[in-house]
Amino acid sequence: MWYNRLSEYLTSQGYVNNKLCPCVFIKKSHSRFAIVAIYVDDMNLIETPEELARTAAHLKSKFEMKDVSKTRYCLGLEIEHYSDGILVYQSSYTQKVLHHFNEDKVKPSSTPMVVRSLDAK
C-alpha cells in the first residue's frame, strides 16, 4: 500500500514512472534530472545537491522515513563518493563468485591493460 501512496505522490510532483522498471521514477527539467529508485523498503535519490535536499525534505514531510546518508552498498554494487563523482564496483561479488568456483586461491596473472589510479588526475 505504501508503494501506491508513494507512487501517487511522486507522479503528482512531476516524476514519471519508468514502464520497464516500476521501481524507478524520473523527473527531468531543462538542465537537471532527478531519479528516485525504490527497492523493498529502501529509497535512493539521485540528483543535484540542491534538488536532493528539497526532495528529501518533501518526502520526509509526507512519509515516515529516515535519512541514512549516502548509499555505500546497493544490490551488490559497492559505491564510493568523491567530490568530483562516484566510483561503483563489485569486488565483494567477484570474491563470492571466485569462492563458489574454488578459484579464490588461484595465483592472479597480470592483465595487459592500463588501469587509471583514483589518485591520478
Short mmCIF file of C-alpha atoms in Angstrom, two decimals:
data_model
loop_
_atom_site.label_atom_id
_atom_site.label_comp_id
_atom_site.label_asym_id
_atom_site.label_seq_id
_atom_site.Cartn_x
_atom_site.Cartn_y
_atom_site.Cartn_z
CA MET A 1 0.00 0.00 0.00
CA TRP A 2 2.84 2.43 0.81
CA TYR A 3 4.19 1.98 -2.73
CA ASN A 4 0.87 3.15 -4.22
CA ARG A 5 0.85 6.19 -1.95
CA LEU A 6 4.48 6.99 -2.77
CA SER A 7 3.89 6.46 -6.48
CA GLU A 8 0.90 8.81 -6.46
CA TYR A 9 2.88 11.43 -4.57
CA LEU A 10 5.91 11.27 -6.89
CA THR A 11 3.80 11.45 -10.06
CA SER A 12 1.93 14.45 -8.60
CA GLN A 13 5.36 16.11 -8.16
CA GLY A 14 6.26 15.66 -11.84
CA TYR A 15 8.10 12.34 -11.69
CA VAL A 16 7.44 9.83 -14.46
CA ASN A 17 7.26 6.17 -13.54
CA ASN A 18 9.57 4.06 -15.70
CA LYS A 19 7.44 1.48 -17.54
CA LEU A 20 10.27 -1.06 -17.79
CA CYS A 21 11.22 -0.75 -14.14
CA PRO A 22 8.30 0.34 -11.94
CA CYS A 23 10.61 1.00 -9.00
CA VAL A 24 12.25 3.94 -10.83
CA PHE A 25 10.79 7.45 -11.04
CA ILE A 26 12.45 10.13 -13.17
CA LYS A 27 11.90 13.88 -13.24
CA LYS A 28 13.57 15.95 -15.96
CA SER A 29 13.89 19.70 -16.40
CA HIS A 30 15.87 21.85 -18.83
CA SER A 31 19.28 21.23 -17.32
CA ARG A 32 18.63 18.83 -14.45
CA PHE A 33 17.25 15.44 -13.67
CA ALA A 34 16.24 13.56 -10.57
CA ILE A 35 15.83 9.83 -10.05
CA VAL A 36 14.08 8.07 -7.19
CA ALA A 37 14.85 4.35 -7.09
CA ILE A 38 12.92 2.13 -4.68
CA TYR A 39 13.98 -1.34 -3.58
CA VAL A 40 11.84 -3.13 -0.97
CA ASP A 41 11.93 -0.60 1.89
CA ASP A 42 14.93 1.42 0.71
CA MET A 43 14.96 4.50 -1.47
CA ASN A 44 17.88 6.06 -3.33
CA LEU A 45 17.71 9.65 -4.52
CA ILE A 46 19.98 10.62 -7.40
CA GLU A 47 20.09 14.31 -8.26
CA THR A 48 21.93 17.57 -7.76
CA PRO A 49 22.65 18.51 -4.12
CA GLU A 50 20.06 21.34 -4.17
CA GLU A 51 17.34 19.11 -5.62
CA LEU A 52 18.33 16.29 -3.28
CA ALA A 53 17.79 18.44 -0.19
CA ARG A 54 14.45 19.72 -1.48
CA THR A 55 13.17 16.26 -2.49
CA ALA A 56 14.27 14.70 0.81
CA ALA A 57 12.51 17.44 2.78
CA HIS A 58 9.28 16.98 0.80
CA LEU A 59 9.38 13.20 1.20
CA LYS A 60 10.05 13.47 4.95
CA SER A 61 7.05 15.78 5.33
CA LYS A 62 4.75 13.24 3.66
CA PHE A 63 6.23 9.90 4.75
CA GLU A 64 7.85 8.48 7.85
CA MET A 65 11.42 7.93 6.78
CA LYS A 66 14.98 8.12 7.99
CA ASP A 67 17.95 9.54 6.07
CA VAL A 68 20.96 7.25 6.44
CA SER A 69 23.20 9.43 4.30
CA LYS A 70 24.96 8.32 1.15
CA THR A 71 24.47 4.83 -0.21
CA ARG A 72 27.58 2.69 0.23
CA TYR A 73 26.16 -0.67 -0.92
CA CYS A 74 23.12 -1.42 -3.08
CA LEU A 75 22.14 -4.60 -4.92
CA GLY A 76 25.67 -5.96 -4.93
CA LEU A 77 27.23 -2.69 -6.02
CA GLU A 78 29.76 -1.01 -3.78
CA ILE A 79 29.69 2.77 -4.06
CA GLU A 80 32.35 5.30 -3.03
CA HIS A 81 31.57 9.01 -3.09
CA TYR A 82 34.13 11.65 -4.11
CA SER A 83 33.89 15.40 -4.58
CA ASP A 84 34.15 15.00 -8.38
CA GLY A 85 31.98 11.89 -8.80
CA ILE A 86 31.38 8.35 -7.63
CA LEU A 87 33.09 5.01 -8.09
CA VAL A 88 30.94 1.90 -8.47
CA TYR A 89 32.50 -1.55 -8.26
CA GLN A 90 31.70 -5.18 -7.40
CA SER A 91 34.76 -6.65 -5.69
CA SER A 92 32.69 -8.41 -2.98
CA TYR A 93 30.54 -10.07 -5.62
CA THR A 94 33.63 -11.07 -7.60
CA GLN A 95 35.16 -12.65 -4.48
CA LYS A 96 31.95 -14.62 -3.83
CA VAL A 97 31.92 -15.95 -7.40
CA LEU A 98 35.60 -16.92 -7.20
CA HIS A 99 34.99 -18.67 -3.87
CA HIS A 100 31.93 -20.51 -5.23
CA PHE A 101 34.01 -21.98 -8.07
CA ASN A 102 37.05 -22.64 -5.84
CA GLU A 103 39.07 -20.09 -7.76
CA ASP A 104 39.71 -17.70 -4.87
CA LYS A 105 43.09 -19.24 -4.01
CA VAL A 106 44.49 -19.15 -7.54
CA LYS A 107 47.54 -17.05 -8.24
CA PRO A 108 46.50 -13.98 -10.26
CA SER A 109 48.15 -13.25 -13.59
CA SER A 110 48.98 -9.85 -14.97
CA THR A 111 46.43 -8.15 -17.18
CA PRO A 112 47.71 -6.34 -20.26
CA MET A 113 45.68 -3.17 -19.86
CA VAL A 114 46.21 0.28 -18.47
CA VAL A 115 44.43 0.92 -15.18
CA ARG A 116 43.96 4.51 -14.06
CA SER A 117 44.64 5.16 -10.41
CA LEU A 118 41.99 7.00 -8.39
CA ASP A 119 44.71 9.39 -7.25
CA ALA A 120 45.76 10.27 -10.81
CA LYS A 121 44.04 13.22 -12.47
#
